[in-house]
CSV table of C-alpha atoms in Angstrom, one decimal:
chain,number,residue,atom,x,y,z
Y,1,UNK,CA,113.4,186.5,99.6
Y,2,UNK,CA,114.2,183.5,101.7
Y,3,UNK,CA,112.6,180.3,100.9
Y,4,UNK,CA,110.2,178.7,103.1
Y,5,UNK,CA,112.1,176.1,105.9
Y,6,UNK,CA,111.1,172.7,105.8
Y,7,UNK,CA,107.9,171.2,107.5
Y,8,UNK,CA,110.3,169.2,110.8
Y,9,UNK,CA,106.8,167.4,111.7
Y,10,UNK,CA,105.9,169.4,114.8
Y,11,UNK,CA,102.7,171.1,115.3
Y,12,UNK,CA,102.2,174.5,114.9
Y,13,UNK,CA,99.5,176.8,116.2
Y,14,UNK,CA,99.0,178.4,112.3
Y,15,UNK,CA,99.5,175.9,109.4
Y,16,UNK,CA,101.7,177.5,106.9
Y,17,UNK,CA,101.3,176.3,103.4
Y,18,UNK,CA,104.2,175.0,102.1
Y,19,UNK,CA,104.9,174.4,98.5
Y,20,UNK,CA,108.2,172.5,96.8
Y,21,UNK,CA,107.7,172.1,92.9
Y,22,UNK,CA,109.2,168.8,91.5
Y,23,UNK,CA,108.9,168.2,88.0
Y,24,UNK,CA,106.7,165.4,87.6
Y,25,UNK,CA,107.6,162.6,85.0
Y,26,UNK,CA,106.8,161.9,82.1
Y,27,UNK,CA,103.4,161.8,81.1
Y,28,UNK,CA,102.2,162.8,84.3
Y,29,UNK,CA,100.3,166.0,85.6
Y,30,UNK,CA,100.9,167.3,89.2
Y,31,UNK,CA,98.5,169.0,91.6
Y,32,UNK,CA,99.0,170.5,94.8
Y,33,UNK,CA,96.6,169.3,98.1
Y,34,UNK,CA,96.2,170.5,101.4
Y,35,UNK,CA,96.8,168.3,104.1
Y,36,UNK,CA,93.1,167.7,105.7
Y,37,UNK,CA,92.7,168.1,109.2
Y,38,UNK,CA,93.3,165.1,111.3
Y,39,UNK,CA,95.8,163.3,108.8
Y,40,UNK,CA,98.6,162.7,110.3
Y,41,UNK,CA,102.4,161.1,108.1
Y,42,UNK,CA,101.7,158.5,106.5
Y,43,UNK,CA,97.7,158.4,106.4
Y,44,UNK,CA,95.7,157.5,103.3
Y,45,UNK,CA,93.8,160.7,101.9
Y,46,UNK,CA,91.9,160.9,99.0
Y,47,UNK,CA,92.7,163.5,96.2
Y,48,UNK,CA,90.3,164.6,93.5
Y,49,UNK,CA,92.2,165.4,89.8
Y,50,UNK,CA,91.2,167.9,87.5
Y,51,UNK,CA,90.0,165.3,85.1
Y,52,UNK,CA,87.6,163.9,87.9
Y,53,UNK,CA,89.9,160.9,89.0
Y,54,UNK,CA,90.5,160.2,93.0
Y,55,UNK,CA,94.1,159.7,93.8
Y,56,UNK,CA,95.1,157.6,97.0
Y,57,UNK,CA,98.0,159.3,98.7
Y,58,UNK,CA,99.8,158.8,101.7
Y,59,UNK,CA,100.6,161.9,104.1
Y,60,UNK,CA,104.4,162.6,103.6
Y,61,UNK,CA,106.8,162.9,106.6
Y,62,UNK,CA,106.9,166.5,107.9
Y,63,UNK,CA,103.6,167.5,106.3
Y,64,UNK,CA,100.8,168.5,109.2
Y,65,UNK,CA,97.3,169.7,108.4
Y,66,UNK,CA,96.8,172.8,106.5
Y,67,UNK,CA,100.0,172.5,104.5
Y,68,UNK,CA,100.5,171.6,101.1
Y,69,UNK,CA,102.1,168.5,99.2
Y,70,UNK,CA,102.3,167.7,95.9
Y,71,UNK,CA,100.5,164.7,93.9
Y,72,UNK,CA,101.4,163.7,90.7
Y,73,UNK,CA,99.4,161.6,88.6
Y,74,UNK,CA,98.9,159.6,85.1
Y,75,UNK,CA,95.9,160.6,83.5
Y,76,UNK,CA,94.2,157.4,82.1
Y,77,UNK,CA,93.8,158.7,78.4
Y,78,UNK,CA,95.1,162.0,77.1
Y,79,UNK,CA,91.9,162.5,75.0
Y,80,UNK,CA,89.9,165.2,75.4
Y,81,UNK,CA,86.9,165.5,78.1
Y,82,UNK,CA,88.2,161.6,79.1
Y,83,UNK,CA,88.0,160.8,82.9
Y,84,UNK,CA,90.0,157.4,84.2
Y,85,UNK,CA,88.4,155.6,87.1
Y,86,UNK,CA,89.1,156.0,90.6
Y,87,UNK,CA,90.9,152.4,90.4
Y,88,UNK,CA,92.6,153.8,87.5
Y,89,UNK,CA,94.3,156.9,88.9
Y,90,UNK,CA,94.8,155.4,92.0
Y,91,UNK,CA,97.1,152.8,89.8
Y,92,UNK,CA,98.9,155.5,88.2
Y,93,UNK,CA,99.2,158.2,90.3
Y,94,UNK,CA,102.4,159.2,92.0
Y,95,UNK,CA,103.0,162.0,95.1
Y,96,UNK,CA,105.8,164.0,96.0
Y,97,UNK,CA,107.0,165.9,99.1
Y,98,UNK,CA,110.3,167.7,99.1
Y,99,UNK,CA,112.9,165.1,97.5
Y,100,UNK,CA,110.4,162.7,98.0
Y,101,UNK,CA,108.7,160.2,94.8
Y,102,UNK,CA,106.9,157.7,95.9
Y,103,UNK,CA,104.7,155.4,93.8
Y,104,UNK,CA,100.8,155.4,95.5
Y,105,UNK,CA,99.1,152.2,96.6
Y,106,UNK,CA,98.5,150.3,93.9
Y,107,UNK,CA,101.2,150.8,91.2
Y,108,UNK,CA,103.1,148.0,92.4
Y,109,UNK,CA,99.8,145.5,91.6
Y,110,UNK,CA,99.6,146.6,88.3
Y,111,UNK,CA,103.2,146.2,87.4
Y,112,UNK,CA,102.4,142.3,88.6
Y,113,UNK,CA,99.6,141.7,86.8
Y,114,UNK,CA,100.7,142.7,83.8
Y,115,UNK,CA,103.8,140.8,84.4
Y,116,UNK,CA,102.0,137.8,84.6
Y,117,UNK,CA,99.9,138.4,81.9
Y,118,UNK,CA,102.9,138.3,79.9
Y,119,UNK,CA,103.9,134.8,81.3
Y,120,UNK,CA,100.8,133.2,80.4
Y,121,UNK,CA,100.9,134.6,77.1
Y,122,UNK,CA,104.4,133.5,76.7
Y,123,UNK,CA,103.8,129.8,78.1
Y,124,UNK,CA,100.4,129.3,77.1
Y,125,UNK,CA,99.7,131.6,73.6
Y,126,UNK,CA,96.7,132.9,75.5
Y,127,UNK,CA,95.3,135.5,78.1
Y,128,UNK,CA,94.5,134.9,81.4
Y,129,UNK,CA,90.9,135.1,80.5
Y,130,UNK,CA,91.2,132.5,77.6
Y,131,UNK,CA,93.4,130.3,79.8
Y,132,UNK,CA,90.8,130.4,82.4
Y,133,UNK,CA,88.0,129.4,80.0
Y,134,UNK,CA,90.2,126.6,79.0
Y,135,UNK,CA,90.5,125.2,82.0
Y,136,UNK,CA,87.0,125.4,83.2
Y,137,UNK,CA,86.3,123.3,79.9
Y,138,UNK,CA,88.8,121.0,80.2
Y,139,UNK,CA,87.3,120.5,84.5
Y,140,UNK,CA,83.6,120.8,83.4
Y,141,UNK,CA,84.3,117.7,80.5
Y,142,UNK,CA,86.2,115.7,82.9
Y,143,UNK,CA,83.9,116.0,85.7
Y,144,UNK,CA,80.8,114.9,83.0
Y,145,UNK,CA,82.8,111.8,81.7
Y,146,UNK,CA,83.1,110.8,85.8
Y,147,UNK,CA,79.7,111.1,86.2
Y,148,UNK,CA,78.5,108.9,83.6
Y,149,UNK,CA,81.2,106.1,84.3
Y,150,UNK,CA,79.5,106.2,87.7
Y,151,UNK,CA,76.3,106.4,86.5
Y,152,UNK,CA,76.7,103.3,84.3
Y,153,UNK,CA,78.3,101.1,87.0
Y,154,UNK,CA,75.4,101.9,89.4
Y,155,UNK,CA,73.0,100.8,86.3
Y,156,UNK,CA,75.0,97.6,86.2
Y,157,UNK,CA,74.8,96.5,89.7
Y,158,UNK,CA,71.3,97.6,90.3
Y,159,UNK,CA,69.5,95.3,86.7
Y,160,UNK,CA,71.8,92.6,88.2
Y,161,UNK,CA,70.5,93.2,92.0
Y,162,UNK,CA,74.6,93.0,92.7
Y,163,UNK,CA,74.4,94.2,96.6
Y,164,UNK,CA,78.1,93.6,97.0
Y,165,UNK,CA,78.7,96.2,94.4
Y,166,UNK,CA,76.0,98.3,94.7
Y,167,UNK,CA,77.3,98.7,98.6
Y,168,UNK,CA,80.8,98.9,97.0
Y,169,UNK,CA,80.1,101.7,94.7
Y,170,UNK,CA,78.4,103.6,97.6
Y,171,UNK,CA,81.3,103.7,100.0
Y,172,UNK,CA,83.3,105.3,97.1
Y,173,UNK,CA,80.7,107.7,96.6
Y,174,UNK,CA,80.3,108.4,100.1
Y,175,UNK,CA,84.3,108.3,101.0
Y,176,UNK,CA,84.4,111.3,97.9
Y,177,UNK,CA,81.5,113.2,99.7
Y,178,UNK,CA,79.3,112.4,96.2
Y,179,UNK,CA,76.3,111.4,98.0
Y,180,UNK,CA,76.1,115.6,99.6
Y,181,UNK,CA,75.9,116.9,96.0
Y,182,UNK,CA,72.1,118.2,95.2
Y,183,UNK,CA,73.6,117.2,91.8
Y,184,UNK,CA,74.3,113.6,92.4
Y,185,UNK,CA,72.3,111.3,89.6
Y,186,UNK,CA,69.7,109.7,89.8
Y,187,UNK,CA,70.6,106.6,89.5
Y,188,UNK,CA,72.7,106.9,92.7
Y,189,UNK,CA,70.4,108.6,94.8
Y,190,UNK,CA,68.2,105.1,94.0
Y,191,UNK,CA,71.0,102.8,95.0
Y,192,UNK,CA,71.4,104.5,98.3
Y,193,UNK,CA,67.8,104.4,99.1
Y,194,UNK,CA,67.5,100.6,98.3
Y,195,UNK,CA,70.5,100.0,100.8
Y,196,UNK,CA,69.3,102.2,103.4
Y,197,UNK,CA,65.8,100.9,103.1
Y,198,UNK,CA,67.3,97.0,102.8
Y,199,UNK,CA,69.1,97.6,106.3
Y,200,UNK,CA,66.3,99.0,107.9
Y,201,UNK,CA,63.5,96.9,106.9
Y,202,UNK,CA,66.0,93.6,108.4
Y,203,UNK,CA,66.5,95.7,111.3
Y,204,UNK,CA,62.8,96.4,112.3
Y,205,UNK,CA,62.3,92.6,111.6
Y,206,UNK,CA,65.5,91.3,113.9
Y,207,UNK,CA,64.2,94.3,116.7
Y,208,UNK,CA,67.7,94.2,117.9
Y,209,UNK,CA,68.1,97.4,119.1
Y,210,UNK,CA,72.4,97.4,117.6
Y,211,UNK,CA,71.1,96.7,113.8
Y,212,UNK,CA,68.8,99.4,114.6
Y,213,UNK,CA,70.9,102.5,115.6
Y,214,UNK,CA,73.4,101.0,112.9
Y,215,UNK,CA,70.9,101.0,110.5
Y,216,UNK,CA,69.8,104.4,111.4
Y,217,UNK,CA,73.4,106.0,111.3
Y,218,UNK,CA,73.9,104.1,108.0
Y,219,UNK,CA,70.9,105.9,106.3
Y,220,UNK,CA,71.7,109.0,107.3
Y,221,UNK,CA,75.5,108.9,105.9
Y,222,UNK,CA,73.3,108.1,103.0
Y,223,UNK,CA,71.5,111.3,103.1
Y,224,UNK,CA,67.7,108.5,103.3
Y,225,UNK,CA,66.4,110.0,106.3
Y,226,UNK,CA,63.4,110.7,104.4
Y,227,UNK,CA,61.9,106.9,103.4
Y,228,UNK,CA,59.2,105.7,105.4
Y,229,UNK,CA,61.2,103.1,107.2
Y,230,UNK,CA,63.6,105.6,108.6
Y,231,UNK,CA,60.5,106.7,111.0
Y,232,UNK,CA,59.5,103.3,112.0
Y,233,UNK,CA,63.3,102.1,112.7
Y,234,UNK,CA,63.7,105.3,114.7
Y,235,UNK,CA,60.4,104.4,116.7
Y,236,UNK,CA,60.9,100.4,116.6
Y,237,UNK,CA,64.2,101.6,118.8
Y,238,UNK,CA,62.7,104.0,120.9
Y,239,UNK,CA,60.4,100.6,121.8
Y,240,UNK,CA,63.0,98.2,122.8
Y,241,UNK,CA,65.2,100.5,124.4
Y,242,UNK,CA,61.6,101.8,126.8
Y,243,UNK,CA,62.8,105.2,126.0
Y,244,UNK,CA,60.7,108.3,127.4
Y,245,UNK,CA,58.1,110.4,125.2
Y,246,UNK,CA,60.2,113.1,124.8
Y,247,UNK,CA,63.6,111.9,123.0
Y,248,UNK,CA,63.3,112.3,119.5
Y,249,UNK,CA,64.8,109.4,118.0
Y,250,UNK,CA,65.0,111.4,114.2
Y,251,UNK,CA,67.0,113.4,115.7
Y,252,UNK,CA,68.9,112.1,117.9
Y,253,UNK,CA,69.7,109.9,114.8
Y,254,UNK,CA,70.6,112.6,112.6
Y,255,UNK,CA,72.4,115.1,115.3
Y,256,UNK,CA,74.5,111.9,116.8
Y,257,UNK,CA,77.9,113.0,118.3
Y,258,UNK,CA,80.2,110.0,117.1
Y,259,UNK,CA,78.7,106.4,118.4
Y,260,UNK,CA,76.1,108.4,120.2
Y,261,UNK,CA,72.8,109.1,119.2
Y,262,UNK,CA,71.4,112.2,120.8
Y,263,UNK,CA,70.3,115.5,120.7
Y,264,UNK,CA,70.3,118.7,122.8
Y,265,UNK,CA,67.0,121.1,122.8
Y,266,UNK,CA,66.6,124.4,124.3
Y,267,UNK,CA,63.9,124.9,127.0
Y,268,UNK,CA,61.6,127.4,126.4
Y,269,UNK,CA,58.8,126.6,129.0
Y,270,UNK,CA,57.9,129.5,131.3
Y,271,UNK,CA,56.8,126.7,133.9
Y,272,UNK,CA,60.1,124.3,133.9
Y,273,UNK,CA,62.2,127.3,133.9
Y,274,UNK,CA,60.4,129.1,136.9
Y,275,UNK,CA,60.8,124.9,138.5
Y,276,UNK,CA,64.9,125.5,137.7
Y,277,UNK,CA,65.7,128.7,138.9
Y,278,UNK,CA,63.2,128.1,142.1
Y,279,UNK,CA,66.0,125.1,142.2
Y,280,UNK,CA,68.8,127.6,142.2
Y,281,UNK,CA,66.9,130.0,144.7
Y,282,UNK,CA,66.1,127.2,147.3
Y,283,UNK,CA,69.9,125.3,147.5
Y,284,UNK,CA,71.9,128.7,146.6
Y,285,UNK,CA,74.0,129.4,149.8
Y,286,UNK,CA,76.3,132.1,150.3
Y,287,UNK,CA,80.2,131.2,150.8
Y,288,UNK,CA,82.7,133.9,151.2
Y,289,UNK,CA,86.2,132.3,150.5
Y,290,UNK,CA,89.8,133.2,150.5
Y,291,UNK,CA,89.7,134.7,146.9
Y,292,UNK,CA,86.8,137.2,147.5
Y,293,UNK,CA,89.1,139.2,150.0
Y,294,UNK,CA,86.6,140.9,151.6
Y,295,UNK,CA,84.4,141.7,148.4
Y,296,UNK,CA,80.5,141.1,148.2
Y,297,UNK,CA,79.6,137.4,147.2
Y,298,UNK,CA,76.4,136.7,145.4
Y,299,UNK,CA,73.4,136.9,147.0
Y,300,UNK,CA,71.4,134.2,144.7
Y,301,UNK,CA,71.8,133.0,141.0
Y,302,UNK,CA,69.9,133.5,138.3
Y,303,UNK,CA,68.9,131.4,135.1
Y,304,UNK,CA,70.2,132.0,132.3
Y,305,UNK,CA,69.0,129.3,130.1
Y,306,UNK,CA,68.4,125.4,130.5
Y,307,UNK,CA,69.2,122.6,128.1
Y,308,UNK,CA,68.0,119.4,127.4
Y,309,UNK,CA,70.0,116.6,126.4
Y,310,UNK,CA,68.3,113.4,125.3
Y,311,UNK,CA,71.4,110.5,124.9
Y,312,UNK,CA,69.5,107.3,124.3
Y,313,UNK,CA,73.1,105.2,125.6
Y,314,UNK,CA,73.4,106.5,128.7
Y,315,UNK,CA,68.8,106.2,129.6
Y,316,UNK,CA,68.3,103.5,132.1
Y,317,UNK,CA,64.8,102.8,132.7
């Protein structure tokens, strides 16, 4: 008999199976698939082994749907009734079409990573897992002996009410981003709120409305919004500077853009928003220009949403 012709890639109107044994290598087992509907060369398809594994395949060139390719595989463990993982067959496996042996996603990976196992084995006399542990110890003990050097210099300056190093020590911590850490000490959170509270108390006495806002910006990069003299700065400015009801100095202190303290609030209010887009309805005009060439032009707007931005530098009474 003559043996089947080669898959050349085109569609047919009736799939032929088409089977070409190659001897799998060593150790491996081979199974033959049918090409699913819809997977075209070179598409991932999913193969389920005797043993219960899932091998990742590609299509090979030439195969279309309804014909057969072969998969060979690695099983996991040769005991009986034993069934590798998914991830494990996937590593493993191997698939064939033709003349065609190519390794399936995967194998490559593993060939790295036990390749670098070996390195760190060979440099280091441990696994990655132990070498990992030891350097988490060695980060964890190191980051412990910082804190309490840190800890006992703020202790210092604050028994020997040292302001010039107390404010020292905070830029460092500020400049290393220490002060945003829910785990900062205690000791620090204290020396932060003394400053902060320091420079706003002599602020709200000098009611100059610059030691104010710098007061305010200073306990916020402080992370001291929350003492009580935070409020009364914030309000003690809103006085001086005849600001209206409605700008919230908290937060125009704590959302400031640069130099600039201010804020931006949605507006929700069915009555302003019916007063803005009554604005847009009463001045809207219609303009036909040049670049409409001849289409329809709008005949009104409508709101979309309206924003409110309070910026307490720019307010003039």
């Amino acid at each position: 008999t003559d043996a089947p012709a080669a898959s050349t890639g085109e569609p047919a109107s009736t799939a032929e199976p088409v089977a070409v044994p190659v001897e799998p290598m060593p150790g491996q087992q081979s199974i033959e698939v049918t090409c699913p509907d819809g997977a075209a060369p070179g598409v991932l398809v999913t193969v389920n082994a005797p043993d219960g594994s899932q091998v990742r395949a590609k299509v090979p060139e030439g195969i279309a749907p309804g014909q057969r390719f072969q998969v060979h595989y690695t099983p996991a463990s040769d005991s009986p009734g034993a069934k590798p993982t998914g991830s494990q067959a996937n590593t493993n496996g191997r698939f064939t079409n033709h003349l065609n042996n190519i390794p399936v996603v995967g194998g490559f990976a593993s060939m790295l990573a036990t390749k670098a196992a070996e390195a760190t084995l060979a440099k280091t006399g441990k696994s990655p897992e132990q070498w990992i542990e030891h350097i988490e110890k060695s980060v964890n003990g190191s980051t412990a002996e910082w804190r309490s050097r840190i800890t006992n210099q703020f202790d210092q300056a604050l028994s020997s009410s040292d302001d010039s190093r107390i404010n020292q020590l905070l830029d460092s911590a500020m400049a290393g981003s220490f002060l945003r850490s829910e785990h900062a000490p205690t000791v620090v959170r204290t020396a932060a709120s003394k400053v902060a509270t320091r420079q706003l108390k002599a602020a709200i006495a000098a009611e100059d409305p610059k030691l104010l806002k710098g007061a305010l910006v200073s306990a916020k990069r402080l992370h001291c919004t929350e003492v009580p003299e935070f409020e009364a700065a914030a309000q003690k400015y809103k006085e001086i500077k005849k600001l209206p009801p409605g700008f919230d100095m908290k937060k125009m202190a704590l959302h400031r853009k640069g130099d600039k303290m201010m804020a931006k609030n949605d507006v929700s209010e069915a009555a302003t928003l019916a007063r803005f887009q009554r604005l847009l309805d009463l001045t809207h005009r219609k303009v036909y220009t040049r670049d409409r060439q001849g289409q329809a032009v709008p005949e009104r707007l409508e709101l979309v949403s309206v924003t409110a931005v309070t910026n307490a530098d720019l307010w003039a009474d």
